[in-house]
CSV table of N, CA, C and O in Angstrom, one decimal:
chain,number,residue,atom,x,y,z
W,6,MET,N,69.8,-43.8,128.3
W,6,MET,CA,68.8,-44.1,129.3
W,6,MET,C,69.4,-43.7,130.6
W,6,MET,O,70.6,-44.0,130.9
W,7,SER,N,68.6,-43.1,131.5
W,7,SER,CA,69.0,-42.6,132.8
W,7,SER,C,68.1,-43.2,133.8
W,7,SER,O,67.0,-43.7,133.5
W,8,TYR,N,68.5,-43.2,135.1
W,8,TYR,CA,67.7,-43.7,136.2
W,8,TYR,C,67.1,-42.5,137.0
W,8,TYR,O,67.8,-41.5,137.2
W,9,PHE,N,65.9,-42.6,137.4
W,9,PHE,CA,65.2,-41.6,138.1
W,9,PHE,C,64.5,-42.3,139.3
W,9,PHE,O,63.7,-43.2,139.1
W,10,VAL,N,64.7,-41.7,140.5
W,10,VAL,CA,64.1,-42.3,141.7
W,10,VAL,C,62.9,-41.5,142.1
W,10,VAL,O,63.0,-40.3,142.3
W,11,ALA,N,61.8,-42.2,142.1
W,11,ALA,CA,60.5,-41.6,142.6
W,11,ALA,C,60.3,-42.1,144.0
W,11,ALA,O,60.1,-43.3,144.3
W,12,ILE,N,60.4,-41.2,144.9
W,12,ILE,CA,60.1,-41.4,146.3
W,12,ILE,C,58.6,-41.1,146.5
W,12,ILE,O,58.2,-40.0,146.2
W,13,LEU,N,57.9,-42.2,147.0
W,13,LEU,CA,56.5,-42.0,147.2
W,13,LEU,C,56.1,-41.9,148.7
W,13,LEU,O,56.0,-42.9,149.3
W,14,HIS,N,56.1,-40.7,149.2
W,14,HIS,CA,55.9,-40.5,150.6
W,14,HIS,C,54.4,-40.7,150.9
W,14,HIS,O,53.5,-40.3,150.2
W,15,MET,N,54.2,-41.5,152.0
W,15,MET,CA,52.8,-41.8,152.4
W,15,MET,C,52.1,-40.5,152.8
W,15,MET,O,52.6,-39.7,153.6
W,16,VAL,N,50.9,-40.4,152.3
W,16,VAL,CA,50.0,-39.3,152.6
W,16,VAL,C,48.7,-39.9,153.3
W,16,VAL,O,48.3,-39.3,154.4
W,17,ASP,N,48.2,-40.9,152.8
W,17,ASP,CA,46.9,-41.5,153.3
W,17,ASP,C,47.0,-43.0,153.3
W,17,ASP,O,46.9,-43.6,152.2
W,18,ILE,N,47.3,-43.6,154.4
W,18,ILE,CA,47.5,-45.1,154.5
W,18,ILE,C,46.3,-45.9,154.0
W,18,ILE,O,46.4,-46.9,153.3
W,19,GLU,N,45.1,-45.4,154.4
W,19,GLU,CA,43.9,-46.2,154.0
W,19,GLU,C,43.7,-46.1,152.5
W,19,GLU,O,43.3,-47.1,151.8
W,20,LYS,N,43.9,-44.9,151.9
W,20,LYS,CA,43.7,-44.8,150.5
W,20,LYS,C,44.8,-45.6,149.8
W,20,LYS,O,44.6,-46.2,148.7
W,21,SER,N,46.0,-45.6,150.3
W,21,SER,CA,47.1,-46.4,149.7
W,21,SER,C,46.7,-47.9,149.7
W,21,SER,O,47.0,-48.6,148.7
W,22,LYS,N,46.1,-48.4,150.8
W,22,LYS,CA,45.7,-49.8,150.8
W,22,LYS,C,44.7,-50.1,149.7
W,22,LYS,O,44.7,-51.1,149.0
W,23,GLU,N,43.8,-49.1,149.5
W,23,GLU,CA,42.7,-49.2,148.5
W,23,GLU,C,43.3,-49.2,147.1
W,23,GLU,O,42.8,-50.0,146.2
W,24,ILE,N,44.2,-48.3,146.8
W,24,ILE,CA,44.8,-48.1,145.5
W,24,ILE,C,45.9,-49.1,145.1
W,24,ILE,O,46.3,-49.2,144.0
W,25,ARG,N,46.4,-49.8,146.1
W,25,ARG,CA,47.6,-50.7,145.9
W,25,ARG,C,47.5,-51.6,144.7
W,25,ARG,O,48.4,-51.7,143.9
W,26,PRO,N,46.4,-52.3,144.5
W,26,PRO,CA,46.3,-53.2,143.3
W,26,PRO,C,46.5,-52.5,142.0
W,26,PRO,O,47.1,-53.0,141.1
W,27,ASP,N,45.9,-51.3,141.9
W,27,ASP,CA,46.1,-50.5,140.7
W,27,ASP,C,47.5,-50.0,140.5
W,27,ASP,O,48.1,-50.0,139.4
W,28,HIS,N,48.2,-49.6,141.6
W,28,HIS,CA,49.6,-49.2,141.6
W,28,HIS,C,50.4,-50.4,141.2
W,28,HIS,O,51.3,-50.2,140.3
W,29,LEU,N,50.2,-51.6,141.7
W,29,LEU,CA,51.0,-52.7,141.3
W,29,LEU,C,50.8,-53.1,139.9
W,29,LEU,O,51.7,-53.5,139.2
W,30,GLY,N,49.6,-53.0,139.4
W,30,GLY,CA,49.3,-53.3,138.0
W,30,GLY,C,50.0,-52.3,137.1
W,30,GLY,O,50.5,-52.7,136.0
W,31,TYR,N,50.0,-51.1,137.5
W,31,TYR,CA,50.7,-50.0,136.7
W,31,TYR,C,52.2,-50.3,136.6
W,31,TYR,O,52.8,-50.3,135.5
W,32,LEU,N,52.8,-50.7,137.7
W,32,LEU,CA,54.2,-51.0,137.7
W,32,LEU,C,54.5,-52.2,137.0
W,32,LEU,O,55.5,-52.3,136.3
W,33,ASN,N,53.7,-53.2,137.0
W,33,ASN,CA,53.9,-54.5,136.3
W,33,ASN,C,53.9,-54.2,134.8
W,33,ASN,O,54.7,-54.8,134.0
W,34,LYS,N,53.0,-53.3,134.3
W,34,LYS,CA,52.9,-53.0,132.9
W,34,LYS,C,54.2,-52.3,132.5
W,34,LYS,O,54.8,-52.6,131.5
W,35,LEU,N,54.7,-51.4,133.4
W,35,LEU,CA,55.9,-50.6,133.0
W,35,LEU,C,57.1,-51.6,133.1
W,35,LEU,O,58.1,-51.4,132.3
W,36,GLU,N,57.1,-52.6,134.0
W,36,GLU,CA,58.2,-53.5,134.0
W,36,GLU,C,58.3,-54.3,132.7
W,36,GLU,O,59.4,-54.5,132.2
W,37,LYS,N,57.2,-54.7,132.1
W,37,LYS,CA,57.2,-55.4,130.8
W,37,LYS,C,57.7,-54.5,129.7
W,37,LYS,O,58.3,-55.0,128.7
W,38,GLU,N,57.6,-53.2,129.9
W,38,GLU,CA,58.1,-52.2,128.9
W,38,GLU,C,59.6,-51.8,129.2
W,38,GLU,O,60.1,-51.0,128.6
W,39,GLN,N,60.2,-52.5,130.3
W,39,GLN,CA,61.5,-52.2,130.7
W,39,GLN,C,61.7,-50.8,131.2
W,39,GLN,O,62.8,-50.2,131.0
W,40,LYS,N,60.7,-50.2,131.8
W,40,LYS,CA,60.8,-48.8,132.3
W,40,LYS,C,61.1,-48.8,133.8
W,40,LYS,O,61.2,-47.7,134.4
W,41,ILE,N,61.2,-50.0,134.5
W,41,ILE,CA,61.4,-50.1,135.9
W,41,ILE,C,62.7,-50.8,136.2
W,41,ILE,O,63.0,-51.9,135.7
W,42,PHE,N,63.6,-50.2,137.0
W,42,PHE,CA,64.9,-50.8,137.4
W,42,PHE,C,64.7,-51.5,138.7
W,42,PHE,O,65.2,-52.6,138.9
W,43,ALA,N,64.0,-50.9,139.6
W,43,ALA,CA,63.7,-51.4,141.0
W,43,ALA,C,62.5,-50.8,141.6
W,43,ALA,O,62.1,-49.7,141.2
W,44,LYS,N,61.9,-51.5,142.6
W,44,LYS,CA,60.7,-50.9,143.2
W,44,LYS,C,60.5,-51.6,144.6
W,44,LYS,O,61.0,-52.7,144.7
W,45,GLY,N,59.9,-50.9,145.5
W,45,GLY,CA,59.6,-51.6,146.7
W,45,GLY,C,59.2,-50.6,147.8
W,45,GLY,O,59.5,-49.4,147.7
W,46,PRO,N,58.5,-51.1,148.9
W,46,PRO,CA,58.1,-50.2,150.0
W,46,PRO,C,59.2,-50.1,151.0
W,46,PRO,O,60.1,-50.9,151.0
W,47,PHE,N,59.1,-49.0,151.7
W,47,PHE,CA,60.0,-48.8,152.9
W,47,PHE,C,59.6,-49.7,154.0
W,47,PHE,O,58.4,-49.8,154.3
W,48,ALA,N,60.5,-50.2,154.7
W,48,ALA,CA,60.2,-51.2,155.8
W,48,ALA,C,59.5,-50.5,157.0
W,48,ALA,O,58.7,-51.2,157.7
W,49,ASP,N,59.6,-49.2,157.1
W,49,ASP,CA,59.0,-48.5,158.2
W,49,ASP,C,57.6,-48.0,157.9
W,49,ASP,O,56.9,-47.4,158.7
W,50,GLY,N,57.1,-48.3,156.7
W,50,GLY,CA,55.7,-48.0,156.3
W,50,GLY,C,55.5,-46.5,155.9
W,50,GLY,O,54.3,-46.1,155.7
W,51,THR,N,56.5,-45.8,155.7
W,51,THR,CA,56.4,-44.3,155.3
W,51,THR,C,56.2,-44.1,153.8
W,51,THR,O,56.2,-42.9,153.4
W,52,GLY,N,56.2,-45.1,153.0
W,52,GLY,CA,56.1,-45.0,151.6
W,52,GLY,C,56.9,-46.0,150.9
W,52,GLY,O,57.1,-47.1,151.4
W,53,GLY,N,57.4,-45.7,149.7
W,53,GLY,CA,58.2,-46.6,149.0
W,53,GLY,C,58.9,-45.8,147.9
W,53,GLY,O,58.9,-44.6,147.8
W,54,LEU,N,59.6,-46.6,147.0
W,54,LEU,CA,60.3,-45.9,145.9
W,54,LEU,C,60.2,-46.8,144.6
W,54,LEU,O,60.0,-48.0,144.7
W,55,VAL,N,60.3,-46.1,143.5
W,55,VAL,CA,60.4,-46.7,142.2
W,55,VAL,C,61.6,-46.1,141.5
W,55,VAL,O,61.7,-44.9,141.5
W,56,VAL,N,62.4,-46.9,140.9
W,56,VAL,CA,63.5,-46.4,140.1
W,56,VAL,C,63.1,-46.7,138.6
W,56,VAL,O,63.0,-47.8,138.2
W,57,TYR,N,62.9,-45.6,137.9
W,57,TYR,CA,62.5,-45.7,136.5
W,57,TYR,C,63.7,-45.6,135.6
W,57,TYR,O,64.7,-44.9,135.9
W,58,ASN,N,63.6,-46.3,134.5
W,58,ASN,CA,64.6,-46.2,133.3
W,58,ASN,C,63.9,-45.2,132.4
W,58,ASN,O,62.8,-45.5,131.9
W,59,ALA,N,64.5,-44.1,132.1
W,59,ALA,CA,63.8,-43.1,131.2
W,59,ALA,C,64.9,-42.3,130.4
W,59,ALA,O,66.0,-42.2,130.8
W,60,ASP,N,64.4,-41.8,129.3
W,60,ASP,CA,65.3,-41.0,128.5
W,60,ASP,C,65.5,-39.6,129.0
W,60,ASP,O,66.5,-38.9,128.6
W,61,SER,N,64.6,-39.1,129.8
W,61,SER,CA,64.7,-37.7,130.3
W,61,SER,C,63.9,-37.6,131.6
W,61,SER,O,63.1,-38.4,132.0
W,62,TYR,N,64.2,-36.5,132.3
W,62,TYR,CA,63.5,-36.2,133.5
W,62,TYR,C,62.0,-36.0,133.2
W,62,TYR,O,61.1,-36.5,134.0
W,63,ASP,N,61.6,-35.4,132.1
W,63,ASP,CA,60.2,-35.2,131.7
W,63,ASP,C,59.5,-36.6,131.5
W,63,ASP,O,58.4,-36.7,132.0
W,64,GLU,N,60.2,-37.5,130.9
W,64,GLU,CA,59.6,-38.8,130.7
W,64,GLU,C,59.4,-39.5,132.0
W,64,GLU,O,58.3,-40.1,132.3
W,65,ALA,N,60.4,-39.4,132.9
W,65,ALA,CA,60.3,-40.1,134.2
W,65,ALA,C,59.2,-39.4,135.0
W,65,ALA,O,58.4,-40.1,135.7
W,66,MET,N,59.0,-38.1,134.9
W,66,MET,CA,58.0,-37.4,135.7
W,66,MET,C,56.6,-37.8,135.2
W,66,MET,O,55.7,-38.1,136.0
W,67,THR,N,56.5,-38.0,133.9
W,67,THR,CA,55.2,-38.4,133.3
W,67,THR,C,54.8,-39.8,133.9
W,67,THR,O,53.7,-40.1,134.3
W,68,LEU,N,55.8,-40.7,133.8
W,68,LEU,CA,55.6,-42.1,134.3
W,68,LEU,C,55.2,-42.0,135.8
W,68,LEU,O,54.3,-42.7,136.2
W,69,ALA,N,55.9,-41.3,136.6
W,69,ALA,CA,55.7,-41.2,138.0
W,69,ALA,C,54.3,-40.5,138.3
W,69,ALA,O,53.6,-41.0,139.2
W,70,GLU,N,54.0,-39.5,137.6
W,70,GLU,CA,52.7,-38.8,137.9
W,70,GLU,C,51.5,-39.6,137.5
W,70,GLU,O,50.4,-39.4,138.0
W,71,ASN,N,51.7,-40.6,136.6
W,71,ASN,CA,50.6,-41.5,136.2
W,71,ASN,C,50.4,-42.7,137.1
W,71,ASN,O,49.5,-43.5,136.9
W,72,ASP,N,51.3,-42.8,138.1
W,72,ASP,CA,51.1,-43.9,139.1
W,72,ASP,C,49.8,-43.6,139.9
W,72,ASP,O,49.6,-42.5,140.3
W,73,PRO,N,48.9,-44.7,140.0
W,73,PRO,CA,47.7,-44.4,140.7
W,73,PRO,C,47.8,-43.9,142.1
W,73,PRO,O,47.0,-43.1,142.6
W,74,TYR,N,48.9,-44.2,142.8
W,74,TYR,CA,49.1,-43.6,144.1
W,74,TYR,C,49.2,-42.1,144.0
W,74,TYR,O,48.7,-41.4,144.9
W,75,ILE,N,49.8,-41.5,143.0
W,75,ILE,CA,49.9,-40.1,142.8
W,75,ILE,C,48.6,-39.5,142.3
W,75,ILE,O,48.1,-38.5,142.7
W,76,VAL,N,48.1,-40.2,141.3
W,76,VAL,CA,46.8,-39.7,140.7
W,76,VAL,C,45.7,-39.5,141.7
W,76,VAL,O,45.0,-38.6,141.7
W,77,HIS,N,45.7,-40.5,142.7
W,77,HIS,CA,44.6,-40.5,143.7
W,77,HIS,C,45.0,-39.8,145.0
W,77,HIS,O,44.3,-39.9,146.0
W,78,HIS,N,46.2,-39.2,145.0
W,78,HIS,CA,46.7,-38.4,146.2
W,78,HIS,C,46.9,-39.3,147.4
W,78,HIS,O,46.7,-38.7,148.5
W,79,ALA,N,47.2,-40.5,147.2
W,79,ALA,CA,47.5,-41.4,148.4
W,79,ALA,C,49.0,-41.3,148.8
W,79,ALA,O,49.3,-41.5,150.0
W,80,ARG,N,49.8,-40.8,147.9
W,80,ARG,CA,51.2,-40.6,148.2
W,80,ARG,C,51.6,-39.2,147.5
W,80,ARG,O,51.0,-38.7,146.6
W,81,ARG,N,52.7,-38.7,148.1
W,81,ARG,CA,53.3,-37.5,147.5
W,81,ARG,C,54.6,-37.9,146.8
W,81,ARG,O,55.4,-38.6,147.3
W,82,LEU,N,54.8,-37.3,145.7
W,82,LEU,CA,55.9,-37.7,144.8
W,82,LEU,C,57.1,-36.7,145.0
W,82,LEU,O,56.9,-35.5,145.0
W,83,GLU,N,58.3,-37.3,145.1
W,83,GLU,CA,59.5,-36.6,145.0
W,83,GLU,C,60.4,-37.4,144.0
W,83,GLU,O,60.6,-38.6,144.1
W,84,LEU,N,60.8,-36.7,142.9
W,84,LEU,CA,61.6,-37.3,141.8
W,84,LEU,C,63.0,-36.7,141.7
W,84,LEU,O,63.1,-35.5,141.7
W,85,LYS,N,64.0,-37.6,141.6
W,85,LYS,CA,65.4,-37.2,141.5
W,85,LYS,C,66.1,-38.1,140.5
W,85,LYS,O,65.8,-39.3,140.4
W,86,GLU,N,66.9,-37.5,139.7
W,86,GLU,CA,67.8,-38.3,138.8
W,86,GLU,C,68.8,-39.0,139.7
W,86,GLU,O,69.3,-38.4,140.7
W,87,TRP,N,69.2,-40.2,139.3
W,87,TRP,CA,70.1,-41.0,140.2
W,87,TRP,C,71.2,-41.5,139.3
W,87,TRP,O,71.0,-42.1,138.2
W,88,SER,N,72.4,-41.3,139.8
W,88,SER,CA,73.6,-41.7,139.1
W,88,SER,C,74.2,-43.0,139.8
W,88,SER,O,74.4,-42.9,141.0
W,89,ILE,N,74.4,-44.0,139.1
W,89,ILE,CA,75.0,-45.2,139.6
W,89,ILE,C,76.5,-45.2,139.4
W,89,ILE,O,76.9,-44.9,138.3
W,90,ILE,N,77.2,-45.3,140.5
W,90,ILE,CA,78.7,-45.3,140.4
W,90,ILE,C,79.2,-46.7,140.2
W,90,ILE,O,78.8,-47.6,141.1
W,91,GLU,N,79.9,-46.9,139.2
W,91,GLU,CA,80.4,-48.3,138.9
W,91,GLU,C,81.8,-48.4,139.2
W,91,GLU,O,82.6,-47.5,139.2
Protein backbone atom coordinates (compact mmCIF):
# COMPACT_ATOMS: atom_id res chain seq x y z
CA MET A 1 0.00 0.00 0.00
CA SER A 2 1.27 3.45 -0.92
CA TYR A 3 0.14 6.99 -0.18
CA PHE A 4 -1.03 9.40 -2.88
CA VAL A 5 -1.78 13.07 -2.27
CA ALA A 6 -4.65 14.56 -4.23
CA ILE A 7 -4.40 18.34 -4.20
CA LEU A 8 -7.82 19.76 -5.03
CA HIS A 9 -7.23 23.28 -6.34
CA MET A 10 -10.25 25.59 -6.15
CA VAL A 11 -11.81 26.33 -9.54
CA ASP A 12 -15.35 27.44 -8.67
CA ILE A 13 -16.10 28.38 -5.06
CA GLU A 14 -19.89 28.47 -5.53
CA LYS A 15 -19.96 25.09 -7.23
CA SER A 16 -17.68 23.73 -4.48
CA LYS A 17 -20.17 24.86 -1.82
CA GLU A 18 -22.98 23.16 -3.74
CA ILE A 19 -21.06 19.89 -4.26
CA ARG A 20 -19.50 19.74 -0.74
CA PRO A 21 -22.10 17.34 0.78
CA ASP A 22 -21.53 14.85 -2.06
CA HIS A 23 -17.75 15.25 -1.73
CA LEU A 24 -17.89 14.56 2.02
CA GLY A 25 -20.20 11.58 1.52
CA TYR A 26 -17.78 10.14 -1.03
CA LEU A 27 -14.82 10.56 1.32
CA ASN A 28 -16.74 9.06 4.25
CA LYS A 29 -17.47 5.98 2.14
CA LEU A 30 -13.79 5.65 1.23
CA GLU A 31 -12.76 6.11 4.88
CA LYS A 32 -14.91 3.11 5.82
CA GLU A 33 -13.03 1.16 3.13
CA GLN A 34 -9.71 2.37 4.66
CA LYS A 35 -8.75 4.18 1.44
CA ILE A 36 -8.22 7.57 3.15
CA PHE A 37 -5.18 8.40 5.30
CA ALA A 38 -5.95 12.11 5.82
CA LYS A 39 -8.13 14.86 4.39
CA GLY A 40 -8.96 18.50 4.87
CA PRO A 41 -9.31 21.98 3.40
CA PHE A 42 -6.52 24.54 3.12
CA ALA A 43 -6.90 27.34 5.67
CA ASP A 44 -6.61 29.99 2.95
CA GLY A 45 -9.64 28.69 1.01
CA THR A 46 -7.70 27.76 -2.14
CA GLY A 47 -8.75 24.11 -2.04
CA GLY A 48 -7.82 21.08 0.00
CA LEU A 49 -6.16 17.72 -0.08
CA VAL A 50 -6.90 14.05 0.34
CA VAL A 51 -4.23 11.45 1.07
CA TYR A 52 -5.32 8.12 -0.37
CA ASN A 53 -4.14 4.62 0.58
CA ALA A 54 -3.88 2.76 -2.72
CA ASP A 55 -2.02 -0.13 -4.32
CA SER A 56 -1.05 1.89 -7.40
CA TYR A 57 -1.05 5.33 -8.98
CA ASP A 58 -3.85 4.17 -11.28
CA GLU A 59 -6.04 3.12 -8.36
CA ALA A 60 -5.41 6.42 -6.59
CA MET A 61 -6.18 8.35 -9.79
CA THR A 62 -9.47 6.49 -10.19
CA LEU A 63 -10.42 7.27 -6.58
CA ALA A 64 -9.48 10.94 -7.01
CA GLU A 65 -11.19 11.35 -10.38
CA ASN A 66 -14.45 9.98 -8.93
CA ASP A 67 -14.54 12.65 -6.23
CA PRO A 68 -17.65 14.79 -6.93
CA TYR A 69 -15.49 17.94 -6.81
CA ILE A 70 -13.55 16.65 -9.80
CA VAL A 71 -16.50 15.07 -11.59
CA HIS A 72 -18.38 18.40 -11.49
CA HIS A 73 -15.31 20.54 -12.28
CA ALA A 74 -15.49 22.48 -9.01
CA ARG A 75 -11.84 21.67 -8.32
CA ARG A 76 -8.75 20.82 -10.38
CA LEU A 77 -6.88 17.66 -9.46
CA GLU A 78 -3.14 17.28 -8.97
CA LEU A 79 -2.05 13.79 -7.82
CA LYS A 80 1.37 12.82 -6.49
CA GLU A 81 2.77 9.74 -4.80
CA TRP A 82 3.89 10.59 -1.26
CA SER A 83 6.67 8.93 0.70
CA ILE A 84 6.51 9.10 4.47
CA ILE A 85 9.96 9.23 6.06
CA GLU A 86 10.06 7.36 9.35
